[in-house]
């Protein structure tokens, strides 16, 4: 048994049992993948995959039991390397942050600026994705830290801490009728076409729930993945925008008016790591820069209890 065989088992499952895709992901030949699987089955004396001819259709019961062990072994192998790197190169390496457009564009720039001054030799990768994709990237080991409002607290294999709380703002053209009101409620807002986030992004569920609870039909004519797109179409007069309150820049968005409101409640953006994934020291420093009050020791204990 060797680590290449274990990687092949994991990657074959990840690629939906397509050996061509698995071999491409591992930069090896399909015949080599097949041979490694057969050798491991012969060594263990059990069949790991359900087959139809040469095709793999799924995992057998022993294969399913083995997969969870394989995942743990490969995570631990990565952690051993990270542990050695921590002692050998404490301020060098790569840190991958998976986050949404709103966080990357409006929240993280000062954090990234501070981090790069502290760790100039660390290659920082900022991956923008949906909350569901961010959770999956963490679980698959494709990202070290995830930052989003949704999805990160519902996965049992992720450890998360609160980053910051925020509310939605209403965005209109400067001369819009809503901009002249002292206070805006859901009834007043429902009289206009609305442009806001796509489902599953940046507190959209809170917006839908507010209208549903008030039994008011909202005319959401357009949804987008990020605030910049929403503001662009608001500026064109296509509707009233509802965005994260941090996504308004008075200098850049001078043609628009921000109307702060609490009608959609309070949202929490979370920072998450995968349980069992040992972060380099500078990874925890990045989290501390984001949230100075964060209990890093508690996060480590949750994410890696044996550390």
PDB file of C-alpha atoms in Angstrom:
ATOM      1  CA  UNK A   1       0.000   0.000   0.000  1.00  0.00           C
ATOM      2  CA  UNK A   2       1.328   3.473  -0.860  1.00  0.00           C
ATOM      3  CA  UNK A   3       0.144   7.070  -0.881  1.00  0.00           C
ATOM      4  CA  UNK A   4      -0.268   7.142  -4.667  1.00  0.00           C
ATOM      5  CA  UNK A   5      -2.819   4.328  -4.399  1.00  0.00           C
ATOM      6  CA  UNK A   6      -4.664   6.255  -1.711  1.00  0.00           C
ATOM      7  CA  UNK A   7      -4.662   9.430  -3.821  1.00  0.00           C
ATOM      8  CA  UNK A   8      -6.035   7.439  -6.750  1.00  0.00           C
ATOM      9  CA  UNK A   9      -8.884   6.051  -4.629  1.00  0.00           C
ATOM     10  CA  UNK A  10      -9.810   9.565  -3.451  1.00  0.00           C
ATOM     11  CA  UNK A  11      -9.520  11.174  -6.884  1.00  0.00           C
ATOM     12  CA  UNK A  12     -11.507   8.420  -8.602  1.00  0.00           C
ATOM     13  CA  UNK A  13     -14.419   9.102  -6.253  1.00  0.00           C
ATOM     14  CA  UNK A  14     -14.038  12.877  -6.705  1.00  0.00           C
ATOM     15  CA  UNK A  15     -14.179  12.439 -10.492  1.00  0.00           C
ATOM     16  CA  UNK A  16     -17.404  10.416 -10.249  1.00  0.00           C
ATOM     17  CA  UNK A  17     -15.573   7.138 -10.999  1.00  0.00           C
ATOM     18  CA  UNK A  18     -14.313   8.385 -14.365  1.00  0.00           C
ATOM     19  CA  UNK A  19     -10.796   6.951 -14.674  1.00  0.00           C
ATOM     20  CA  UNK A  20      -9.909   9.246 -17.562  1.00  0.00           C
ATOM     21  CA  UNK A  21     -10.677  12.321 -15.465  1.00  0.00           C
ATOM     22  CA  UNK A  22      -8.973  10.844 -12.394  1.00  0.00           C
ATOM     23  CA  UNK A  23      -5.773  10.085 -14.301  1.00  0.00           C
ATOM     24  CA  UNK A  24      -5.762  13.591 -15.819  1.00  0.00           C
ATOM     25  CA  UNK A  25      -6.175  15.178 -12.383  1.00  0.00           C
ATOM     26  CA  UNK A  26      -3.244  13.146 -11.048  1.00  0.00           C
ATOM     27  CA  UNK A  27      -1.075  13.653 -14.160  1.00  0.00           C
ATOM     28  CA  UNK A  28      -0.719   9.952 -14.792  1.00  0.00           C
ATOM     29  CA  UNK A  29      -1.998   7.386 -17.267  1.00  0.00           C
ATOM     30  CA  UNK A  30      -5.381   5.689 -17.132  1.00  0.00           C
ATOM     31  CA  UNK A  31      -3.712   2.293 -17.307  1.00  0.00           C
ATOM     32  CA  UNK A  32      -1.535   3.253 -14.346  1.00  0.00           C
ATOM     33  CA  UNK A  33      -4.613   4.264 -12.340  1.00  0.00           C
ATOM     34  CA  UNK A  34      -6.340   0.962 -13.146  1.00  0.00           C
ATOM     35  CA  UNK A  35      -3.241  -1.008 -12.175  1.00  0.00           C
ATOM     36  CA  UNK A  36      -2.868   0.800  -8.843  1.00  0.00           C
ATOM     37  CA  UNK A  37      -6.526   0.101  -7.992  1.00  0.00           C
ATOM     38  CA  UNK A  38      -6.191  -3.585  -8.920  1.00  0.00           C
ATOM     39  CA  UNK A  39      -2.926  -3.943  -6.951  1.00  0.00           C
ATOM     40  CA  UNK A  40      -4.517  -2.418  -3.844  1.00  0.00           C
ATOM     41  CA  UNK A  41      -7.585  -4.667  -4.144  1.00  0.00           C
ATOM     42  CA  UNK A  42      -5.328  -7.707  -4.505  1.00  0.00           C
ATOM     43  CA  UNK A  43      -3.275  -6.645  -1.481  1.00  0.00           C
ATOM     44  CA  UNK A  44      -6.351  -6.078   0.692  1.00  0.00           C
ATOM     45  CA  UNK A  45      -8.215  -9.105  -0.635  1.00  0.00           C
ATOM     46  CA  UNK A  46     -11.463  -7.171  -1.200  1.00  0.00           C
ATOM     47  CA  UNK A  47     -13.125  -5.474  -4.138  1.00  0.00           C
ATOM     48  CA  UNK A  48     -13.328  -1.710  -3.576  1.00  0.00           C
ATOM     49  CA  UNK A  49     -15.348  -0.670  -6.637  1.00  0.00           C
ATOM     50  CA  UNK A  50     -18.568  -1.849  -8.224  1.00  0.00           C
ATOM     51  CA  UNK A  51     -17.823  -2.623 -11.861  1.00  0.00           C
ATOM     52  CA  UNK A  52     -19.679  -3.111 -15.116  1.00  0.00           C
ATOM     53  CA  UNK A  53     -17.129  -4.431 -17.545  1.00  0.00           C
ATOM     54  CA  UNK A  54     -14.201  -2.016 -17.367  1.00  0.00           C
ATOM     55  CA  UNK A  55     -16.333   0.822 -16.033  1.00  0.00           C
ATOM     56  CA  UNK A  56     -16.475   1.751 -12.360  1.00  0.00           C
ATOM     57  CA  UNK A  57     -19.991   2.471 -11.108  1.00  0.00           C
ATOM     58  CA  UNK A  58     -19.442   3.165  -7.420  1.00  0.00           C
ATOM     59  CA  UNK A  59     -17.901   1.935  -4.191  1.00  0.00           C
ATOM     60  CA  UNK A  60     -18.544  -1.409  -2.582  1.00  0.00           C
ATOM     61  CA  UNK A  61     -19.240  -1.504   1.155  1.00  0.00           C
ATOM     62  CA  UNK A  62     -15.531  -2.143   1.936  1.00  0.00           C
ATOM     63  CA  UNK A  63     -14.662   0.667  -0.482  1.00  0.00           C
ATOM     64  CA  UNK A  64     -16.943   3.089   1.335  1.00  0.00           C
ATOM     65  CA  UNK A  65     -15.348   2.206   4.672  1.00  0.00           C
ATOM     66  CA  UNK A  66     -11.868   2.553   3.189  1.00  0.00           C
ATOM     67  CA  UNK A  67     -12.598   5.988   1.674  1.00  0.00           C
ATOM     68  CA  UNK A  68     -13.092   7.705   5.035  1.00  0.00           C
ATOM     69  CA  UNK A  69      -9.785   6.227   6.258  1.00  0.00           C
ATOM     70  CA  UNK A  70      -8.029   7.308   3.060  1.00  0.00           C
ATOM     71  CA  UNK A  71      -9.298  10.882   3.491  1.00  0.00           C
ATOM     72  CA  UNK A  72      -7.981  11.016   7.065  1.00  0.00           C
ATOM     73  CA  UNK A  73      -4.609   9.524   6.103  1.00  0.00           C
ATOM     74  CA  UNK A  74      -4.073  11.994   3.272  1.00  0.00           C
ATOM     75  CA  UNK A  75      -5.092  14.948   5.438  1.00  0.00           C
ATOM     76  CA  UNK A  76      -2.669  13.795   8.138  1.00  0.00           C
ATOM     77  CA  UNK A  77       0.083  13.384   5.534  1.00  0.00           C
ATOM     78  CA  UNK A  78      -0.503  16.971   4.402  1.00  0.00           C
ATOM     79  CA  UNK A  79      -0.421  18.108   8.020  1.00  0.00           C
ATOM     80  CA  UNK A  80       2.931  16.406   8.600  1.00  0.00           C
ATOM     81  CA  UNK A  81       4.365  18.352   5.669  1.00  0.00           C
ATOM     82  CA  UNK A  82       2.817  21.576   6.929  1.00  0.00           C
ATOM     83  CA  UNK A  83       4.231  20.947  10.401  1.00  0.00           C
ATOM     84  CA  UNK A  84       7.712  20.543   8.947  1.00  0.00           C
ATOM     85  CA  UNK A  85       7.240  23.658   6.821  1.00  0.00           C
ATOM     86  CA  UNK A  86       6.186  25.622   9.898  1.00  0.00           C
ATOM     87  CA  UNK A  87       9.596  24.973  11.436  1.00  0.00           C
ATOM     88  CA  UNK A  88      11.621  25.316   8.248  1.00  0.00           C
ATOM     89  CA  UNK A  89       9.937  28.280   6.545  1.00  0.00           C
ATOM     90  CA  UNK A  90       7.803  30.155   9.042  1.00  0.00           C
ATOM     91  CA  UNK A  91       7.189  33.140   6.754  1.00  0.00           C
ATOM     92  CA  UNK A  92       7.109  31.526   3.299  1.00  0.00           C
ATOM     93  CA  UNK A  93       4.532  29.474   1.444  1.00  0.00           C
ATOM     94  CA  UNK A  94       1.061  29.820  -0.041  1.00  0.00           C
ATOM     95  CA  UNK A  95      -2.228  30.791   1.564  1.00  0.00           C
ATOM     96  CA  UNK A  96      -5.452  30.316  -0.376  1.00  0.00           C
ATOM     97  CA  UNK A  97      -8.500  32.335   0.694  1.00  0.00           C
ATOM     98  CA  UNK A  98     -11.873  31.449  -0.833  1.00  0.00           C
ATOM     99  CA  UNK A  99     -14.463  34.190  -0.523  1.00  0.00           C
ATOM    100  CA  UNK A 100     -17.279  36.018  -2.280  1.00  0.00           C
ATOM    101  CA  UNK A 101     -16.906  39.063  -4.513  1.00  0.00           C
ATOM    102  CA  UNK A 102     -18.335  41.388  -1.854  1.00  0.00           C
ATOM    103  CA  UNK A 103     -15.765  40.320   0.756  1.00  0.00           C
ATOM    104  CA  UNK A 104     -12.870  40.382  -1.729  1.00  0.00           C
ATOM    105  CA  UNK A 105     -13.814  43.785  -3.134  1.00  0.00           C
ATOM    106  CA  UNK A 106     -15.027  45.726  -0.095  1.00  0.00           C
ATOM    107  CA  UNK A 107     -13.906  44.026   3.129  1.00  0.00           C
ATOM    108  CA  UNK A 108     -10.578  42.279   2.630  1.00  0.00           C
ATOM    109  CA  UNK A 109      -8.333  44.874   0.878  1.00  0.00           C
ATOM    110  CA  UNK A 110      -7.040  46.477   4.123  1.00  0.00           C
ATOM    111  CA  UNK A 111      -6.567  43.014   5.670  1.00  0.00           C
ATOM    112  CA  UNK A 112      -4.633  41.761   2.651  1.00  0.00           C
ATOM    113  CA  UNK A 113      -2.531  44.930   2.680  1.00  0.00           C
ATOM    114  CA  UNK A 114      -1.581  44.410   6.337  1.00  0.00           C
ATOM    115  CA  UNK A 115      -0.928  40.711   5.793  1.00  0.00           C
ATOM    116  CA  UNK A 116       1.416  41.276   2.834  1.00  0.00           C
ATOM    117  CA  UNK A 117       3.422  43.783   4.860  1.00  0.00           C
ATOM    118  CA  UNK A 118       3.839  41.195   7.615  1.00  0.00           C
ATOM    119  CA  UNK A 119       4.475  38.235   5.293  1.00  0.00           C
ATOM    120  CA  UNK A 120       5.871  39.534   1.980  1.00  0.00           C
ATOM    121  CA  UNK A 121       7.170  36.094   0.979  1.00  0.00           C
ATOM    122  CA  UNK A 122       3.784  34.374   1.338  1.00  0.00           C
ATOM    123  CA  UNK A 123       1.968  33.908  -1.967  1.00  0.00           C
ATOM    124  CA  UNK A 124      -1.644  34.861  -1.274  1.00  0.00           C
ATOM    125  CA  UNK A 125      -4.302  33.410  -3.576  1.00  0.00           C
ATOM    126  CA  UNK A 126      -7.743  35.021  -3.455  1.00  0.00           C
ATOM    127  CA  UNK A 127     -10.375  32.744  -4.999  1.00  0.00           C
ATOM    128  CA  UNK A 128     -13.826  34.241  -5.594  1.00  0.00           C
ATOM    129  CA  UNK A 129     -16.724  31.796  -5.534  1.00  0.00           C
ATOM    130  CA  UNK A 130     -20.254  31.231  -4.283  1.00  0.00           C
ATOM    131  CA  UNK A 131     -20.764  30.280  -0.611  1.00  0.00           C
ATOM    132  CA  UNK A 132     -21.559  26.680  -1.559  1.00  0.00           C
ATOM    133  CA  UNK A 133     -18.432  26.503  -3.730  1.00  0.00           C
ATOM    134  CA  UNK A 134     -16.349  28.027  -0.916  1.00  0.00           C
ATOM    135  CA  UNK A 135     -17.490  25.317   1.505  1.00  0.00           C
ATOM    136  CA  UNK A 136     -16.698  22.644  -1.075  1.00  0.00           C
ATOM    137  CA  UNK A 137     -13.234  24.126  -1.737  1.00  0.00           C
ATOM    138  CA  UNK A 138     -12.477  23.953   1.976  1.00  0.00           C
ATOM    139  CA  UNK A 139     -13.716  20.378   2.260  1.00  0.00           C
ATOM    140  CA  UNK A 140     -11.687  19.302  -0.796  1.00  0.00           C
ATOM    141  CA  UNK A 141      -8.513  20.965   0.487  1.00  0.00           C
ATOM    142  CA  UNK A 142      -8.474  23.501  -2.359  1.00  0.00           C
ATOM    143  CA  UNK A 143      -8.603  26.464   0.044  1.00  0.00           C
ATOM    144  CA  UNK A 144      -7.121  27.099   3.485  1.00  0.00           C
ATOM    145  CA  UNK A 145      -9.607  29.695   4.742  1.00  0.00           C
ATOM    146  CA  UNK A 146     -13.163  30.445   3.640  1.00  0.00           C
ATOM    147  CA  UNK A 147     -15.051  33.696   4.210  1.00  0.00           C
ATOM    148  CA  UNK A 148     -18.770  34.011   3.453  1.00  0.00           C
ATOM    149  CA  UNK A 149     -22.147  34.751   4.987  1.00  0.00           C
ATOM    150  CA  UNK A 150     -23.869  31.499   3.992  1.00  0.00           C
ATOM    151  CA  UNK A 151     -23.001  27.773   3.945  1.00  0.00           C
ATOM    152  CA  UNK A 152     -19.966  27.780   6.263  1.00  0.00           C
ATOM    153  CA  UNK A 153     -21.838  26.997   9.488  1.00  0.00           C
ATOM    154  CA  UNK A 154     -23.926  24.117   8.130  1.00  0.00           C
ATOM    155  CA  UNK A 155     -21.050  21.753   7.275  1.00  0.00           C
ATOM    156  CA  UNK A 156     -20.060  19.537  10.209  1.00  0.00           C
ATOM    157  CA  UNK A 157     -16.525  19.153   8.852  1.00  0.00           C
ATOM    158  CA  UNK A 158     -15.877  22.901   8.956  1.00  0.00           C
ATOM    159  CA  UNK A 159     -14.944  24.938  12.029  1.00  0.00           C
ATOM    160  CA  UNK A 160     -16.146  28.540  11.829  1.00  0.00           C
ATOM    161  CA  UNK A 161     -16.017  31.743  13.870  1.00  0.00           C
ATOM    162  CA  UNK A 162     -17.925  35.004  13.319  1.00  0.00           C
ATOM    163  CA  UNK A 163     -16.073  37.685  11.355  1.00  0.00           C
ATOM    164  CA  UNK A 164     -18.407  40.715  11.401  1.00  0.00           C
ATOM    165  CA  UNK A 165     -22.103  41.598  11.381  1.00  0.00           C
ATOM    166  CA  UNK A 166     -23.776  43.756   8.781  1.00  0.00           C
ATOM    167  CA  UNK A 167     -27.129  44.874   7.386  1.00  0.00           C
ATOM    168  CA  UNK A 168     -28.470  45.504   3.919  1.00  0.00           C
ATOM    169  CA  UNK A 169     -28.726  48.970   2.420  1.00  0.00           C
ATOM    170  CA  UNK A 170     -31.121  50.247  -0.212  1.00  0.00           C
ATOM    171  CA  UNK A 171     -29.438  51.842  -3.231  1.00  0.00           C
ATOM    172  CA  UNK A 172     -31.253  54.272  -5.543  1.00  0.00           C
ATOM    173  CA  UNK A 173     -30.382  56.964  -8.065  1.00  0.00           C
ATOM    174  CA  UNK A 174     -29.913  60.321  -6.327  1.00  0.00           C
ATOM    175  CA  UNK A 175     -33.265  61.737  -7.469  1.00  0.00           C
ATOM    176  CA  UNK A 176     -35.345  58.617  -6.881  1.00  0.00           C
ATOM    177  CA  UNK A 177     -38.622  59.103  -4.898  1.00  0.00           C
ATOM    178  CA  UNK A 178     -37.398  56.707  -2.177  1.00  0.00           C
ATOM    179  CA  UNK A 179     -34.351  58.909  -1.617  1.00  0.00           C
ATOM    180  CA  UNK A 180     -36.656  61.681  -0.392  1.00  0.00           C
ATOM    181  CA  UNK A 181     -38.374  59.599   2.302  1.00  0.00           C
ATOM    182  CA  UNK A 182     -37.389  59.855   5.962  1.00  0.00           C
ATOM    183  CA  UNK A 183     -38.000  56.143   6.496  1.00  0.00           C
ATOM    184  CA  UNK A 184     -38.550  53.255   4.109  1.00  0.00           C
ATOM    185  CA  UNK A 185     -40.624  50.188   4.923  1.00  0.00           C
ATOM    186  CA  UNK A 186     -41.341  47.027   2.945  1.00  0.00           C
ATOM    187  CA  UNK A 187     -44.607  48.427   1.562  1.00  0.00           C
ATOM    188  CA  UNK A 188     -42.841  51.450   0.089  1.00  0.00           C
ATOM    189  CA  UNK A 189     -40.036  49.282  -1.281  1.00  0.00           C
ATOM    190  CA  UNK A 190     -42.432  46.818  -2.914  1.00  0.00           C
ATOM    191  CA  UNK A 191     -43.810  49.575  -5.155  1.00  0.00           C
ATOM    192  CA  UNK A 192     -40.621  49.477  -7.219  1.00  0.00           C
ATOM    193  CA  UNK A 193     -38.746  46.773  -9.193  1.00  0.00           C
ATOM    194  CA  UNK A 194     -35.889  45.415  -7.112  1.00  0.00           C
ATOM    195  CA  UNK A 195     -32.381  44.271  -7.980  1.00  0.00           C
ATOM    196  CA  UNK A 196     -30.481  42.250  -5.413  1.00  0.00           C
ATOM    197  CA  UNK A 197     -28.289  39.215  -4.855  1.00  0.00           C
ATOM    198  CA  UNK A 198     -28.815  35.811  -6.374  1.00  0.00           C
ATOM    199  CA  UNK A 199     -30.257  33.134  -4.077  1.00  0.00           C
ATOM    200  CA  UNK A 200     -27.685  31.828  -1.591  1.00  0.00           C
ATOM    201  CA  UNK A 201     -25.564  34.994  -1.754  1.00  0.00           C
ATOM    202  CA  UNK A 202     -24.964  37.803   0.732  1.00  0.00           C
ATOM    203  CA  UNK A 203     -28.036  37.440   2.917  1.00  0.00           C
ATOM    204  CA  UNK A 204     -30.570  36.973   0.124  1.00  0.00           C
ATOM    205  CA  UNK A 205     -32.515  34.557   2.353  1.00  0.00           C
ATOM    206  CA  UNK A 206     -33.076  37.380   4.887  1.00  0.00           C
ATOM    207  CA  UNK A 207     -34.521  39.592   2.147  1.00  0.00           C
ATOM    208  CA  UNK A 208     -36.906  36.884   0.938  1.00  0.00           C
ATOM    209  CA  UNK A 209     -37.986  36.054   4.489  1.00  0.00           C
ATOM    210  CA  UNK A 210     -38.726  39.690   5.354  1.00  0.00           C
ATOM    211  CA  UNK A 211     -41.137  40.032   2.442  1.00  0.00           C
ATOM    212  CA  UNK A 212     -42.623  36.586   3.059  1.00  0.00           C
ATOM    213  CA  UNK A 213     -43.241  37.280   6.756  1.00  0.00           C
ATOM    214  CA  UNK A 214     -44.913  40.590   5.858  1.00  0.00           C
ATOM    215  CA  UNK A 215     -46.972  38.780   3.181  1.00  0.00           C
ATOM    216  CA  UNK A 216     -45.781  41.275   0.581  1.00  0.00           C
ATOM    217  CA  UNK A 217     -44.912  40.303  -2.973  1.00  0.00           C
ATOM    218  CA  UNK A 218     -41.515  41.704  -3.949  1.00  0.00           C
ATOM    219  CA  UNK A 219     -40.923  42.442  -7.615  1.00  0.00           C
ATOM    220  CA  UNK A 220     -37.332  41.223  -7.929  1.00  0.00           C
ATOM    221  CA  UNK A 221     -36.649  41.843 -11.606  1.00  0.00           C
ATOM    222  CA  UNK A 222     -32.964  40.965 -11.596  1.00  0.00           C
ATOM    223  CA  UNK A 223     -30.480  39.151  -9.377  1.00  0.00           C
ATOM    224  CA  UNK A 224     -26.696  39.155  -9.550  1.00  0.00           C
ATOM    225  CA  UNK A 225     -23.731  37.601  -7.798  1.00  0.00           C
ATOM    226  CA  UNK A 226     -22.047  40.810  -6.715  1.00  0.00           C
ATOM    227  CA  UNK A 227     -22.872  44.351  -5.625  1.00  0.00           C
ATOM    228  CA  UNK A 228     -21.014  46.097  -8.462  1.00  0.00           C
ATOM    229  CA  UNK A 229     -23.325  44.532 -11.027  1.00  0.00           C
ATOM    230  CA  UNK A 230     -26.386  45.437  -8.943  1.00  0.00           C
ATOM    231  CA  UNK A 231     -25.271  49.057  -8.652  1.00  0.00           C
ATOM    232  CA  UNK A 232     -24.592  49.269 -12.396  1.00  0.00           C
ATOM    233  CA  UNK A 233     -28.187  48.394 -13.251  1.00  0.00           C
ATOM    234  CA  UNK A 234     -29.581  50.615 -10.496  1.00  0.00           C
ATOM    235  CA  UNK A 235     -27.660  53.491 -12.061  1.00  0.00           C
ATOM    236  CA  UNK A 236     -29.296  52.649 -15.399  1.00  0.00           C
ATOM    237  CA  UNK A 237     -32.693  53.092 -13.743  1.00  0.00           C
ATOM    238  CA  UNK A 238     -33.757  49.467 -14.002  1.00  0.00           C
ATOM    239  CA  UNK A 239     -34.696  49.119 -10.343  1.00  0.00           C
ATOM    240  CA  UNK A 240     -33.910  49.762  -6.680  1.00  0.00           C
ATOM    241  CA  UNK A 241     -30.907  47.871  -5.323  1.00  0.00           C
ATOM    242  CA  UNK A 242     -30.549  45.959  -2.061  1.00  0.00           C
ATOM    243  CA  UNK A 243     -26.893  45.300  -1.185  1.00  0.00           C
ATOM    244  CA  UNK A 244     -24.539  44.666   1.714  1.00  0.00           C
ATOM    245  CA  UNK A 245     -24.071  48.033   3.419  1.00  0.00           C
ATOM    246  CA  UNK A 246     -20.270  47.808   3.029  1.00  0.00           C
ATOM    247  CA  UNK A 247     -20.679  47.697  -0.763  1.00  0.00           C
ATOM    248  CA  UNK A 248     -21.376  51.413  -1.106  1.00  0.00           C
ATOM    249  CA  UNK A 249     -18.470  53.750  -1.734  1.00  0.00           C
ATOM    250  CA  UNK A 250     -19.574  57.395  -1.459  1.00  0.00           C
ATOM    251  CA  UNK A 251     -16.720  58.609  -3.661  1.00  0.00           C
ATOM    252  CA  UNK A 252     -17.104  56.061  -6.446  1.00  0.00           C
ATOM    253  CA  UNK A 253     -20.877  55.702  -6.241  1.00  0.00           C
ATOM    254  CA  UNK A 254     -21.649  59.438  -6.215  1.00  0.00           C
ATOM    255  CA  UNK A 255     -24.477  58.997  -8.731  1.00  0.00           C
ATOM    256  CA  UNK A 256     -26.259  56.714  -6.257  1.00  0.00           C
ATOM    257  CA  UNK A 257     -27.734  57.216  -2.805  1.00  0.00           C
ATOM    258  CA  UNK A 258     -27.330  54.737   0.037  1.00  0.00           C
ATOM    259  CA  UNK A 259     -30.308  54.390   2.374  1.00  0.00           C
ATOM    260  CA  UNK A 260     -29.431  52.405   5.486  1.00  0.00           C
ATOM    261  CA  UNK A 261     -32.182  50.244   6.916  1.00  0.00           C
ATOM    262  CA  UNK A 262     -32.774  47.495   9.477  1.00  0.00           C
ATOM    263  CA  UNK A 263     -35.852  45.978   7.816  1.00  0.00           C
ATOM    264  CA  UNK A 264     -33.913  42.911   6.682  1.00  0.00           C
ATOM    265  CA  UNK A 265     -32.302  42.141  10.033  1.00  0.00           C
ATOM    266  CA  UNK A 266     -28.674  41.458  10.893  1.00  0.00           C
ATOM    267  CA  UNK A 267     -26.365  39.120   8.956  1.00  0.00           C
ATOM    268  CA  UNK A 268     -23.122  37.500  10.081  1.00  0.00           C
ATOM    269  CA  UNK A 269     -20.146  36.827   7.844  1.00  0.00           C
ATOM    270  CA  UNK A 270     -18.093  33.816   8.962  1.00  0.00           C
ATOM    271  CA  UNK A 271     -14.495  32.656   8.712  1.00  0.00           C
ATOM    272  CA  UNK A 272     -14.074  28.895   8.365  1.00  0.00           C
ATOM    273  CA  UNK A 273     -11.381  26.249   8.098  1.00  0.00           C
ATOM    274  CA  UNK A 274     -11.641  22.541   7.483  1.00  0.00           C
ATOM    275  CA  UNK A 275     -11.504  20.322  10.543  1.00  0.00           C
ATOM    276  CA  UNK A 276      -8.303  18.312  10.605  1.00  0.00           C
ATOM    277  CA  UNK A 277      -6.508  20.812   8.349  1.00  0.00           C
ATOM    278  CA  UNK A 278      -3.430  22.252  10.075  1.00  0.00           C
ATOM    279  CA  UNK A 279      -2.942  25.862   9.022  1.00  0.00           C
ATOM    280  CA  UNK A 280       0.500  27.395   8.813  1.00  0.00           C
ATOM    281  CA  UNK A 281       1.158  30.064  11.440  1.00  0.00           C
ATOM    282  CA  UNK A 282       0.573  32.880   8.972  1.00  0.00           C
ATOM    283  CA  UNK A 283      -2.862  31.424   8.214  1.00  0.00           C
ATOM    284  CA  UNK A 284      -3.933  31.966  11.806  1.00  0.00           C
ATOM    285  CA  UNK A 285      -2.355  35.429  11.654  1.00  0.00           C
ATOM    286  CA  UNK A 286      -4.574  36.248   8.660  1.00  0.00           C
ATOM    287  CA  UNK A 287      -7.635  35.237  10.690  1.00  0.00           C
ATOM    288  CA  UNK A 288      -6.437  37.393  13.603  1.00  0.00           C
ATOM    289  CA  UNK A 289      -6.084  40.379  11.274  1.00  0.00           C
ATOM    290  CA  UNK A 290      -9.657  39.840  10.106  1.00  0.00           C
ATOM    291  CA  UNK A 291     -11.033  39.428  13.583  1.00  0.00           C
ATOM    292  CA  UNK A 292      -8.691  40.699  16.343  1.00  0.00           C
ATOM    293  CA  UNK A 293     -11.070  39.402  19.027  1.00  0.00           C
ATOM    294  CA  UNK A 294     -11.231  35.910  17.537  1.00  0.00           C
ATOM    295  CA  UNK A 295     -10.325  33.101  19.903  1.00  0.00           C
ATOM    296  CA  UNK A 296      -7.651  31.430  17.770  1.00  0.00           C
ATOM    297  CA  UNK A 297      -6.902  28.818  20.439  1.00  0.00           C
ATOM    298  CA  UNK A 298     -10.560  27.775  20.481  1.00  0.00           C
ATOM    299  CA  UNK A 299     -10.640  27.622  16.685  1.00  0.00           C
ATOM    300  CA  UNK A 300      -7.531  25.425  16.658  1.00  0.00           C
ATOM    301  CA  UNK A 301      -9.081  23.149  19.265  1.00  0.00           C
ATOM    302  CA  UNK A 302     -12.246  22.716  17.217  1.00  0.00           C
ATOM    303  CA  UNK A 303     -10.474  22.353  13.880  1.00  0.00           C
ATOM    304  CA  UNK A 304      -7.595  20.195  15.061  1.00  0.00           C
ATOM    305  CA  UNK A 305      -8.213  18.754  18.548  1.00  0.00           C
ATOM    306  CA  UNK A 306      -4.987  16.740  18.527  1.00  0.00           C
ATOM    307  CA  UNK A 307      -2.774  19.738  17.817  1.00  0.00           C
TER     308      UNK A 307
END
